[in-house]
């Protein structure tokens, strides 16, 4: 019996590991644990622990790593402390982390320093912000890499990772995107009391390396939305430094009948709403990953996604209100077709399971070696 611990700190990374947890819980040879922290436990961001509880996983442990004065370094330290204690109590054989959050880095540090295999999902990708530094650091602390495409695999080998430790499984949220179990649009609108016949999605996150400018960026962005005529479904940002400016701006939108503002949405409902939207605007990876699969036009603002995989039909603009407004005037005429970008075919969970069931993966050396590729 192999014990596998998944770590999740945000609604975004949970959407990437949900299908992987579910498929492992169905296998007799694995005992699965879920360590829940970060945004999931913050009421301001929708207390998304509720979404995890709805999945009825067998072993869920919560740990609050946030204080009102927390910066990323202190969040990292606190998460390491909490996770370290939990790991020593359950003694997992593998810790699975995703992406580029400080919680992810905490998981990789705890695993690697306690001689536990660390598996990293979606390493080898680039973005251009501090997130990229964290992602590459996690990759170097990880023993196993579940990547979304061959480009990511190539980058990991450039970083000295061993080819036999890299498994290309695609992006796991694609599994859910094309699930037959997604709710109908009428159900999603009714659930969230969205009255609009047509609407766009807003997802705008702070950029930690531009924290001093975030208040101005938020003001200009919200001003452009207010001066526009579309209806909007607005979703709160993540809890990175600078998010308070964005949230404060959104609060004044709640009285405007063209806006419905939510701290968070259930992922399956979000996908249905995205699939049926006019366009998505902001700087979320949903505009780089999910939207092109559905053929949804995208207005991408600023630098947060500047080095991510670029789809030819994405409209890129800077943070200036005037330029955002100009993009909004043109977006209704910007039609694109669904595009199968290079993030897999919706079978990531099955490919993940096949890799985990292979006895070879459990023989990977805990003592990493740099490989000249």
mmCIF file of C-alpha atoms in Angstrom:
data_model
loop_
_atom_site.group_PDB
_atom_site.id
_atom_site.type_symbol
_atom_site.label_atom_id
_atom_site.label_comp_id
_atom_site.label_asym_id
_atom_site.label_seq_id
_atom_site.Cartn_x
_atom_site.Cartn_y
_atom_site.Cartn_z
ATOM 1 C CA UNK A 1 0.000 0.000 0.000
ATOM 2 C CA UNK A 2 1.506 3.327 -1.126
ATOM 3 C CA UNK A 3 0.554 6.511 0.723
ATOM 4 C CA UNK A 4 0.224 9.552 -1.539
ATOM 5 C CA UNK A 5 -0.269 13.056 -0.185
ATOM 6 C CA UNK A 6 -1.707 15.826 -2.385
ATOM 7 C CA UNK A 7 -1.270 19.458 -1.396
ATOM 8 C CA UNK A 8 -3.699 22.209 -2.421
ATOM 9 C CA UNK A 9 -3.762 25.895 -1.520
ATOM 10 C CA UNK A 10 -5.997 27.485 -4.180
ATOM 11 C CA UNK A 11 -9.106 26.811 -6.249
ATOM 12 C CA UNK A 12 -6.831 26.851 -9.326
ATOM 13 C CA UNK A 13 -4.461 24.080 -8.250
ATOM 14 C CA UNK A 14 -7.349 22.003 -6.904
ATOM 15 C CA UNK A 15 -8.873 21.979 -10.393
ATOM 16 C CA UNK A 16 -5.616 20.428 -11.599
ATOM 17 C CA UNK A 17 -5.394 17.640 -9.017
ATOM 18 C CA UNK A 18 -9.065 16.810 -8.413
ATOM 19 C CA UNK A 19 -9.324 14.147 -11.129
ATOM 20 C CA UNK A 20 -5.973 12.652 -10.053
ATOM 21 C CA UNK A 21 -7.131 12.270 -6.441
ATOM 22 C CA UNK A 22 -10.422 10.760 -7.565
ATOM 23 C CA UNK A 23 -8.867 8.112 -9.782
ATOM 24 C CA UNK A 24 -6.316 7.103 -7.119
ATOM 25 C CA UNK A 25 -8.993 6.763 -4.436
ATOM 26 C CA UNK A 26 -10.616 4.089 -6.602
ATOM 27 C CA UNK A 27 -7.447 1.939 -6.592
ATOM 28 C CA UNK A 28 -6.870 -0.656 -3.894
ATOM 29 C CA UNK A 29 -3.094 -0.206 -3.854
ATOM 30 C CA UNK A 30 -3.090 3.429 -2.734
ATOM 31 C CA UNK A 31 -4.055 5.390 0.359
ATOM 32 C CA UNK A 32 -4.688 9.031 -0.513
ATOM 33 C CA UNK A 33 -4.356 12.076 1.753
ATOM 34 C CA UNK A 34 -5.194 15.725 0.958
ATOM 35 C CA UNK A 35 -3.506 18.623 2.786
ATOM 36 C CA UNK A 36 -5.701 21.720 2.407
ATOM 37 C CA UNK A 37 -4.393 25.202 3.169
ATOM 38 C CA UNK A 38 -4.123 28.728 1.738
ATOM 39 C CA UNK A 39 -7.093 30.405 0.051
ATOM 40 C CA UNK A 40 -9.324 27.399 0.669
ATOM 41 C CA UNK A 41 -9.651 28.425 4.323
ATOM 42 C CA UNK A 42 -10.226 32.159 3.793
ATOM 43 C CA UNK A 43 -13.837 33.319 3.895
ATOM 44 C CA UNK A 44 -13.010 36.413 1.843
ATOM 45 C CA UNK A 45 -12.135 34.172 -1.091
ATOM 46 C CA UNK A 46 -15.192 31.937 -0.807
ATOM 47 C CA UNK A 47 -13.969 29.369 1.750
ATOM 48 C CA UNK A 48 -13.446 26.826 -1.037
ATOM 49 C CA UNK A 49 -12.763 24.036 1.441
ATOM 50 C CA UNK A 50 -16.499 23.477 0.883
ATOM 51 C CA UNK A 51 -15.763 22.355 -2.696
ATOM 52 C CA UNK A 52 -13.187 19.852 -1.456
ATOM 53 C CA UNK A 53 -15.579 18.485 1.170
ATOM 54 C CA UNK A 54 -18.180 17.941 -1.576
ATOM 55 C CA UNK A 55 -15.798 15.410 -3.134
ATOM 56 C CA UNK A 56 -15.968 13.182 -0.017
ATOM 57 C CA UNK A 57 -12.285 12.288 -0.038
ATOM 58 C CA UNK A 58 -11.355 9.842 2.711
ATOM 59 C CA UNK A 59 -8.459 11.727 4.345
ATOM 60 C CA UNK A 60 -8.562 15.532 4.359
ATOM 61 C CA UNK A 61 -6.411 17.617 6.696
ATOM 62 C CA UNK A 62 -6.703 21.410 6.968
ATOM 63 C CA UNK A 63 -4.020 23.866 8.040
ATOM 64 C CA UNK A 64 -4.407 27.653 8.146
ATOM 65 C CA UNK A 65 -1.252 29.307 6.851
ATOM 66 C CA UNK A 66 -2.554 32.865 6.466
ATOM 67 C CA UNK A 67 -2.386 35.859 8.783
ATOM 68 C CA UNK A 68 -3.398 39.422 7.933
ATOM 69 C CA UNK A 69 0.242 40.535 7.798
ATOM 70 C CA UNK A 70 1.522 37.504 5.932
ATOM 71 C CA UNK A 71 3.952 38.020 3.068
ATOM 72 C CA UNK A 72 4.948 35.230 0.693
ATOM 73 C CA UNK A 73 8.082 34.324 2.643
ATOM 74 C CA UNK A 74 6.180 34.058 5.934
ATOM 75 C CA UNK A 75 3.434 32.040 4.250
ATOM 76 C CA UNK A 76 6.119 29.682 2.977
ATOM 77 C CA UNK A 77 7.637 29.288 6.449
ATOM 78 C CA UNK A 78 4.300 28.695 8.147
ATOM 79 C CA UNK A 79 3.203 26.163 5.524
ATOM 80 C CA UNK A 80 6.472 24.252 5.884
ATOM 81 C CA UNK A 81 5.936 24.066 9.632
ATOM 82 C CA UNK A 82 2.363 22.782 9.358
ATOM 83 C CA UNK A 83 3.031 20.349 6.529
ATOM 84 C CA UNK A 84 6.148 18.972 8.182
ATOM 85 C CA UNK A 85 4.187 17.996 11.270
ATOM 86 C CA UNK A 86 1.456 16.321 9.202
ATOM 87 C CA UNK A 87 3.965 14.442 7.056
ATOM 88 C CA UNK A 88 5.676 13.033 10.127
ATOM 89 C CA UNK A 89 2.319 11.737 11.395
ATOM 90 C CA UNK A 90 1.214 9.955 8.191
ATOM 91 C CA UNK A 91 4.635 9.164 6.635
ATOM 92 C CA UNK A 92 3.659 9.331 2.929
ATOM 93 C CA UNK A 93 5.614 7.633 0.167
ATOM 94 C CA UNK A 94 5.006 10.530 -2.217
ATOM 95 C CA UNK A 95 3.953 14.191 -2.039
ATOM 96 C CA UNK A 96 2.176 15.569 -5.125
ATOM 97 C CA UNK A 97 2.298 19.332 -5.701
ATOM 98 C CA UNK A 98 1.123 21.528 -8.529
ATOM 99 C CA UNK A 99 2.369 24.626 -10.275
ATOM 100 C CA UNK A 100 4.027 27.675 -8.805
ATOM 101 C CA UNK A 101 2.449 28.749 -5.505
ATOM 102 C CA UNK A 102 4.392 29.215 -2.265
ATOM 103 C CA UNK A 103 2.402 26.272 -0.850
ATOM 104 C CA UNK A 104 3.790 24.223 -3.733
ATOM 105 C CA UNK A 105 7.324 25.211 -2.795
ATOM 106 C CA UNK A 106 6.619 24.277 0.823
ATOM 107 C CA UNK A 107 5.497 20.815 -0.261
ATOM 108 C CA UNK A 108 8.617 20.287 -2.348
ATOM 109 C CA UNK A 109 10.907 21.440 0.460
ATOM 110 C CA UNK A 110 9.245 19.221 3.075
ATOM 111 C CA UNK A 111 9.306 16.208 0.773
ATOM 112 C CA UNK A 112 12.858 16.536 -0.479
ATOM 113 C CA UNK A 113 14.307 17.246 2.997
ATOM 114 C CA UNK A 114 12.449 14.291 4.519
ATOM 115 C CA UNK A 115 13.546 11.780 1.863
ATOM 116 C CA UNK A 116 10.048 11.523 0.375
ATOM 117 C CA UNK A 117 9.451 11.352 -3.371
ATOM 118 C CA UNK A 118 8.105 14.681 -4.664
ATOM 119 C CA UNK A 119 5.978 14.684 -7.825
ATOM 120 C CA UNK A 120 5.452 18.049 -9.525
ATOM 121 C CA UNK A 121 2.529 18.654 -11.872
ATOM 122 C CA UNK A 122 3.009 21.167 -14.720
ATOM 123 C CA UNK A 123 6.659 21.962 -14.181
ATOM 124 C CA UNK A 124 8.803 23.241 -17.036
ATOM 125 C CA UNK A 125 6.412 26.054 -17.958
ATOM 126 C CA UNK A 126 7.210 29.755 -18.154
ATOM 127 C CA UNK A 127 5.261 32.867 -17.197
ATOM 128 C CA UNK A 128 7.634 35.757 -16.549
ATOM 129 C CA UNK A 129 6.679 36.719 -12.959
ATOM 130 C CA UNK A 130 7.919 35.535 -9.561
ATOM 131 C CA UNK A 131 5.698 32.491 -10.118
ATOM 132 C CA UNK A 132 8.210 31.229 -12.657
ATOM 133 C CA UNK A 133 11.041 31.385 -10.118
ATOM 134 C CA UNK A 134 8.952 29.301 -7.723
ATOM 135 C CA UNK A 135 7.938 26.804 -10.422
ATOM 136 C CA UNK A 136 11.543 26.144 -11.491
ATOM 137 C CA UNK A 137 12.686 25.904 -7.865
ATOM 138 C CA UNK A 138 10.000 23.288 -7.223
ATOM 139 C CA UNK A 139 11.143 21.355 -10.296
ATOM 140 C CA UNK A 140 14.698 21.180 -8.964
ATOM 141 C CA UNK A 141 13.404 19.925 -5.600
ATOM 142 C CA UNK A 142 11.161 17.308 -7.258
ATOM 143 C CA UNK A 143 12.018 13.750 -8.233
ATOM 144 C CA UNK A 144 9.128 13.140 -10.654
ATOM 145 C CA UNK A 145 7.612 15.493 -13.221
ATOM 146 C CA UNK A 146 4.107 15.230 -14.694
ATOM 147 C CA UNK A 147 4.211 17.770 -17.514
ATOM 148 C CA UNK A 148 1.526 19.105 -19.834
ATOM 149 C CA UNK A 149 3.459 18.952 -23.110
ATOM 150 C CA UNK A 150 6.752 18.190 -24.821
ATOM 151 C CA UNK A 151 7.930 21.803 -24.643
ATOM 152 C CA UNK A 152 7.754 21.665 -20.850
ATOM 153 C CA UNK A 153 9.574 18.326 -20.855
ATOM 154 C CA UNK A 154 12.322 19.825 -23.007
ATOM 155 C CA UNK A 155 12.796 22.734 -20.593
ATOM 156 C CA UNK A 156 13.137 20.366 -17.651
ATOM 157 C CA UNK A 157 15.849 18.459 -19.477
ATOM 158 C CA UNK A 158 17.578 21.793 -20.147
ATOM 159 C CA UNK A 159 17.507 22.245 -16.364
ATOM 160 C CA UNK A 160 19.359 18.974 -15.887
ATOM 161 C CA UNK A 161 16.378 16.730 -15.079
ATOM 162 C CA UNK A 162 16.576 13.059 -16.030
ATOM 163 C CA UNK A 163 14.382 12.094 -18.974
ATOM 164 C CA UNK A 164 13.144 8.923 -17.252
ATOM 165 C CA UNK A 165 11.650 11.059 -14.441
ATOM 166 C CA UNK A 166 9.458 13.088 -16.841
ATOM 167 C CA UNK A 167 5.949 11.907 -17.770
ATOM 168 C CA UNK A 168 3.818 13.835 -20.275
ATOM 169 C CA UNK A 169 0.176 13.589 -19.183
ATOM 170 C CA UNK A 170 -1.333 16.890 -20.369
ATOM 171 C CA UNK A 171 -3.098 19.398 -18.147
ATOM 172 C CA UNK A 172 -5.459 17.535 -15.766
ATOM 173 C CA UNK A 173 -8.175 20.195 -15.807
ATOM 174 C CA UNK A 174 -8.799 19.324 -19.472
ATOM 175 C CA UNK A 175 -10.280 16.062 -18.165
ATOM 176 C CA UNK A 176 -13.007 18.035 -16.409
ATOM 177 C CA UNK A 177 -13.487 20.517 -19.263
ATOM 178 C CA UNK A 178 -14.879 17.864 -21.562
ATOM 179 C CA UNK A 179 -16.650 15.789 -18.941
ATOM 180 C CA UNK A 180 -20.229 14.830 -19.725
ATOM 181 C CA UNK A 181 -21.101 15.726 -16.130
ATOM 182 C CA UNK A 182 -20.699 19.506 -16.498
ATOM 183 C CA UNK A 183 -23.909 21.349 -15.537
ATOM 184 C CA UNK A 184 -26.087 22.918 -18.219
ATOM 185 C CA UNK A 185 -25.819 26.689 -18.615
ATOM 186 C CA UNK A 186 -29.354 27.193 -17.288
ATOM 187 C CA UNK A 187 -28.422 25.298 -14.138
ATOM 188 C CA UNK A 188 -25.229 27.317 -13.652
ATOM 189 C CA UNK A 189 -27.004 30.648 -14.144
ATOM 190 C CA UNK A 190 -29.783 29.678 -11.769
ATOM 191 C CA UNK A 191 -27.352 28.420 -9.109
ATOM 192 C CA UNK A 192 -25.457 31.732 -9.086
ATOM 193 C CA UNK A 193 -28.480 33.951 -9.875
ATOM 194 C CA UNK A 194 -26.939 35.322 -13.062
ATOM 195 C CA UNK A 195 -29.686 37.152 -14.971
ATOM 196 C CA UNK A 196 -27.751 37.963 -18.153
ATOM 197 C CA UNK A 197 -28.580 36.503 -21.564
ATOM 198 C CA UNK A 198 -25.023 37.305 -22.606
ATOM 199 C CA UNK A 199 -21.987 38.112 -20.469
ATOM 200 C CA UNK A 200 -18.194 38.055 -20.273
ATOM 201 C CA UNK A 201 -15.906 36.594 -17.597
ATOM 202 C CA UNK A 202 -13.525 38.793 -15.548
ATOM 203 C CA UNK A 203 -10.482 37.237 -13.832
ATOM 204 C CA UNK A 204 -7.739 39.691 -12.907
ATOM 205 C CA UNK A 205 -4.930 38.726 -10.510
ATOM 206 C CA UNK A 206 -2.213 40.818 -8.852
ATOM 207 C CA UNK A 207 1.321 40.606 -10.221
ATOM 208 C CA UNK A 208 3.623 40.305 -7.221
ATOM 209 C CA UNK A 209 6.645 41.749 -9.032
ATOM 210 C CA UNK A 210 4.576 44.855 -9.838
ATOM 211 C CA UNK A 211 2.927 45.215 -6.404
ATOM 212 C CA UNK A 212 3.618 48.962 -6.141
ATOM 213 C CA UNK A 213 1.642 49.591 -9.330
ATOM 214 C CA UNK A 214 -1.275 47.259 -8.605
ATOM 215 C CA UNK A 215 -3.596 49.917 -7.178
ATOM 216 C CA UNK A 216 -3.280 51.986 -10.356
ATOM 217 C CA UNK A 217 -3.621 48.887 -12.537
ATOM 218 C CA UNK A 218 -6.785 47.853 -10.675
ATOM 219 C CA UNK A 219 -8.305 51.351 -10.894
ATOM 220 C CA UNK A 220 -7.655 51.592 -14.631
ATOM 221 C CA UNK A 221 -8.993 48.104 -15.300
ATOM 222 C CA UNK A 222 -12.197 48.619 -13.336
ATOM 223 C CA UNK A 223 -12.707 52.039 -14.907
ATOM 224 C CA UNK A 224 -12.587 50.447 -18.364
ATOM 225 C CA UNK A 225 -15.161 47.849 -17.318
ATOM 226 C CA UNK A 226 -17.467 50.502 -15.881
ATOM 227 C CA UNK A 227 -17.318 52.514 -19.101
ATOM 228 C CA UNK A 228 -18.082 49.454 -21.210
ATOM 229 C CA UNK A 229 -21.558 48.140 -22.048
ATOM 230 C CA UNK A 230 -21.093 44.341 -21.656
ATOM 231 C CA UNK A 231 -22.470 42.350 -18.746
ATOM 232 C CA UNK A 232 -19.843 40.723 -16.548
ATOM 233 C CA UNK A 233 -19.420 37.757 -14.243
ATOM 234 C CA UNK A 234 -16.530 38.839 -11.997
ATOM 235 C CA UNK A 235 -14.443 36.389 -9.954
ATOM 236 C CA UNK A 236 -12.152 37.514 -7.144
ATOM 237 C CA UNK A 237 -8.376 37.315 -7.663
ATOM 238 C CA UNK A 238 -6.044 34.977 -5.818
ATOM 239 C CA UNK A 239 -4.633 36.119 -2.481
ATOM 240 C CA UNK A 240 -1.222 37.333 -3.675
ATOM 241 C CA UNK A 241 0.169 40.705 -2.600
ATOM 242 C CA UNK A 242 -1.931 43.444 -4.196
ATOM 243 C CA UNK A 243 -5.220 41.527 -4.266
ATOM 244 C CA UNK A 244 -6.816 43.948 -1.760
ATOM 245 C CA UNK A 245 -6.729 46.760 -4.340
ATOM 246 C CA UNK A 246 -8.613 44.623 -6.851
ATOM 247 C CA UNK A 247 -11.174 43.400 -4.323
ATOM 248 C CA UNK A 248 -11.817 46.937 -3.060
ATOM 249 C CA UNK A 249 -12.479 48.012 -6.626
ATOM 250 C CA UNK A 250 -14.855 45.130 -7.224
ATOM 251 C CA UNK A 251 -16.926 46.054 -4.176
ATOM 252 C CA UNK A 252 -18.204 49.188 -5.876
ATOM 253 C CA UNK A 253 -19.290 47.112 -8.883
ATOM 254 C CA UNK A 254 -21.782 45.122 -6.815
ATOM 255 C CA UNK A 255 -24.395 47.882 -7.049
ATOM 256 C CA UNK A 256 -24.072 48.017 -10.844
ATOM 257 C CA UNK A 257 -26.694 45.785 -12.548
ATOM 258 C CA UNK A 258 -24.237 44.848 -15.316
ATOM 259 C CA UNK A 259 -22.008 43.009 -12.845
ATOM 260 C CA UNK A 260 -22.287 39.846 -10.746
ATOM 261 C CA UNK A 261 -19.305 39.566 -8.414
ATOM 262 C CA UNK A 262 -18.228 36.306 -6.738
ATOM 263 C CA UNK A 263 -15.366 35.387 -4.388
ATOM 264 C CA UNK A 264 -15.197 32.011 -6.137
ATOM 265 C CA UNK A 265 -17.168 29.658 -8.391
ATOM 266 C CA UNK A 266 -17.374 25.886 -8.327
ATOM 267 C CA UNK A 267 -14.952 24.742 -11.040
ATOM 268 C CA UNK A 268 -17.461 22.740 -13.072
ATOM 269 C CA UNK A 269 -19.919 25.659 -12.978
ATOM 270 C CA UNK A 270 -17.136 28.055 -13.923
ATOM 271 C CA UNK A 271 -16.314 25.928 -16.965
ATOM 272 C CA UNK A 272 -19.934 25.948 -18.105
ATOM 273 C CA UNK A 273 -20.112 29.723 -17.668
ATOM 274 C CA UNK A 274 -16.806 30.178 -19.523
ATOM 275 C CA UNK A 275 -17.906 27.890 -22.356
ATOM 276 C CA UNK A 276 -21.028 30.006 -22.886
ATOM 277 C CA UNK A 277 -19.464 33.449 -22.400
ATOM 278 C CA UNK A 278 -18.820 36.138 -25.000
ATOM 279 C CA UNK A 279 -15.163 36.468 -23.977
ATOM 280 C CA UNK A 280 -12.831 36.410 -20.972
ATOM 281 C CA UNK A 281 -10.811 39.445 -19.865
ATOM 282 C CA UNK A 282 -8.015 39.777 -17.305
ATOM 283 C CA UNK A 283 -4.750 37.932 -16.800
ATOM 284 C CA UNK A 284 -5.778 34.470 -15.621
ATOM 285 C CA UNK A 285 -4.260 31.298 -17.019
ATOM 286 C CA UNK A 286 -7.858 30.341 -17.849
ATOM 287 C CA UNK A 287 -7.465 32.685 -20.817
ATOM 288 C CA UNK A 288 -4.390 30.804 -21.969
ATOM 289 C CA UNK A 289 -5.493 27.265 -21.165
ATOM 290 C CA UNK A 290 -9.241 26.712 -20.980
ATOM 291 C CA UNK A 291 -10.646 29.491 -23.184
ATOM 292 C CA UNK A 292 -8.891 28.461 -26.440
ATOM 293 C CA UNK A 293 -10.247 24.906 -26.101
ATOM 294 C CA UNK A 294 -13.770 26.348 -26.027
ATOM 295 C CA UNK A 295 -13.139 28.873 -28.799
ATOM 296 C CA UNK A 296 -13.736 31.819 -26.460
ATOM 297 C CA UNK A 297 -12.109 35.182 -27.375
ATOM 298 C CA UNK A 298 -9.539 36.440 -24.867
ATOM 299 C CA UNK A 299 -8.334 39.885 -23.811
ATOM 300 C CA UNK A 300 -5.116 39.335 -21.871
ATOM 301 C CA UNK A 301 -3.911 42.314 -19.828
ATOM 302 C CA UNK A 302 -0.361 43.068 -18.760
ATOM 303 C CA UNK A 303 2.619 40.861 -18.042
ATOM 304 C CA UNK A 304 1.349 38.014 -15.864
ATOM 305 C CA UNK A 305 1.007 35.547 -18.751
ATOM 306 C CA UNK A 306 3.571 37.106 -21.063
ATOM 307 C CA UNK A 307 5.675 33.985 -21.622
ATOM 308 C CA UNK A 308 2.964 31.353 -21.397
ATOM 309 C CA UNK A 309 1.973 29.395 -24.481
ATOM 310 C CA UNK A 310 0.549 32.028 -26.804
ATOM 311 C CA UNK A 311 -2.536 31.406 -28.885
ATOM 312 C CA UNK A 312 -2.649 33.467 -32.084
ATOM 313 C CA UNK A 313 -6.141 34.801 -31.395
ATOM 314 C CA UNK A 314 -5.447 36.240 -27.940
ATOM 315 C CA UNK A 315 -5.761 40.036 -27.809
ATOM 316 C CA UNK A 316 -2.889 41.371 -25.689
ATOM 317 C CA UNK A 317 -3.058 44.857 -24.159
ATOM 318 C CA UNK A 318 -1.196 46.782 -21.467
ATOM 319 C CA UNK A 319 -2.728 48.093 -18.229
ATOM 320 C CA UNK A 320 -3.855 51.489 -19.572
ATOM 321 C CA UNK A 321 -7.596 52.077 -19.327
ATOM 322 C CA UNK A 322 -7.754 53.594 -22.824
ATOM 323 C CA UNK A 323 -6.167 50.534 -24.448
ATOM 324 C CA UNK A 324 -8.372 48.140 -22.503
ATOM 325 C CA UNK A 325 -11.442 50.083 -23.631
ATOM 326 C CA UNK A 326 -10.306 49.913 -27.259
ATOM 327 C CA UNK A 327 -9.941 46.140 -26.994
ATOM 328 C CA UNK A 328 -13.442 45.887 -25.512
ATOM 329 C CA UNK A 329 -14.876 47.828 -28.469
ATOM 330 C CA UNK A 330 -13.413 45.294 -30.896
ATOM 331 C CA UNK A 331 -13.809 42.009 -29.039
ATOM 332 C CA UNK A 332 -17.362 41.249 -30.223
ATOM 333 C CA UNK A 333 -16.022 41.051 -33.777
ATOM 334 C CA UNK A 334 -13.111 38.841 -32.753
ATOM 335 C CA UNK A 335 -14.373 35.336 -33.514
ATOM 336 C CA UNK A 336 -12.207 32.266 -33.080
ATOM 337 C CA UNK A 337 -12.706 28.527 -33.466
ATOM 338 C CA UNK A 338 -12.138 25.944 -30.719
ATOM 339 C CA UNK A 339 -8.454 25.153 -30.649
ATOM 340 C CA UNK A 340 -6.847 22.053 -29.179
ATOM 341 C CA UNK A 341 -3.815 23.713 -27.692
ATOM 342 C CA UNK A 342 -0.981 21.512 -26.560
ATOM 343 C CA UNK A 343 -2.213 20.632 -23.075
ATOM 344 C CA UNK A 344 -3.472 17.092 -23.617
ATOM 345 C CA UNK A 345 -6.561 15.257 -24.781
ATOM 346 C CA UNK A 346 -8.528 14.948 -21.558
ATOM 347 C CA UNK A 347 -7.010 11.675 -20.344
ATOM 348 C CA UNK A 348 -4.501 13.076 -17.857
ATOM 349 C CA UNK A 349 -5.876 11.149 -14.871
ATOM 350 C CA UNK A 350 -5.552 7.836 -16.699
ATOM 351 C CA UNK A 351 -1.994 8.615 -17.822
ATOM 352 C CA UNK A 352 -1.143 9.707 -14.270
ATOM 353 C CA UNK A 353 -2.510 6.433 -12.870
ATOM 354 C CA UNK A 354 -0.566 4.335 -15.372
ATOM 355 C CA UNK A 355 2.637 6.142 -14.385
ATOM 356 C CA UNK A 356 2.001 5.730 -10.656
ATOM 357 C CA UNK A 357 1.166 2.034 -11.063
ATOM 358 C CA UNK A 358 4.449 1.408 -12.871
ATOM 359 C CA UNK A 359 6.869 -0.042 -10.333
ATOM 360 C CA UNK A 360 9.732 1.830 -11.996
ATOM 361 C CA UNK A 361 8.538 5.184 -10.698
ATOM 362 C CA UNK A 362 8.949 3.981 -7.111
ATOM 363 C CA UNK A 363 12.566 3.056 -7.806
ATOM 364 C CA UNK A 364 13.545 6.590 -8.809
ATOM 365 C CA UNK A 365 16.551 7.624 -6.763
ATOM 366 C CA UNK A 366 15.728 9.988 -3.915
ATOM 367 C CA UNK A 367 19.248 11.384 -4.285
ATOM 368 C CA UNK A 368 18.891 13.553 -7.385
ATOM 369 C CA UNK A 369 21.680 13.940 -9.894
ATOM 370 C CA UNK A 370 22.124 16.702 -12.467
ATOM 371 C CA UNK A 371 22.066 15.262 -15.976
ATOM 372 C CA UNK A 372 23.868 16.983 -18.839
ATOM 373 C CA UNK A 373 21.332 16.591 -21.660
#
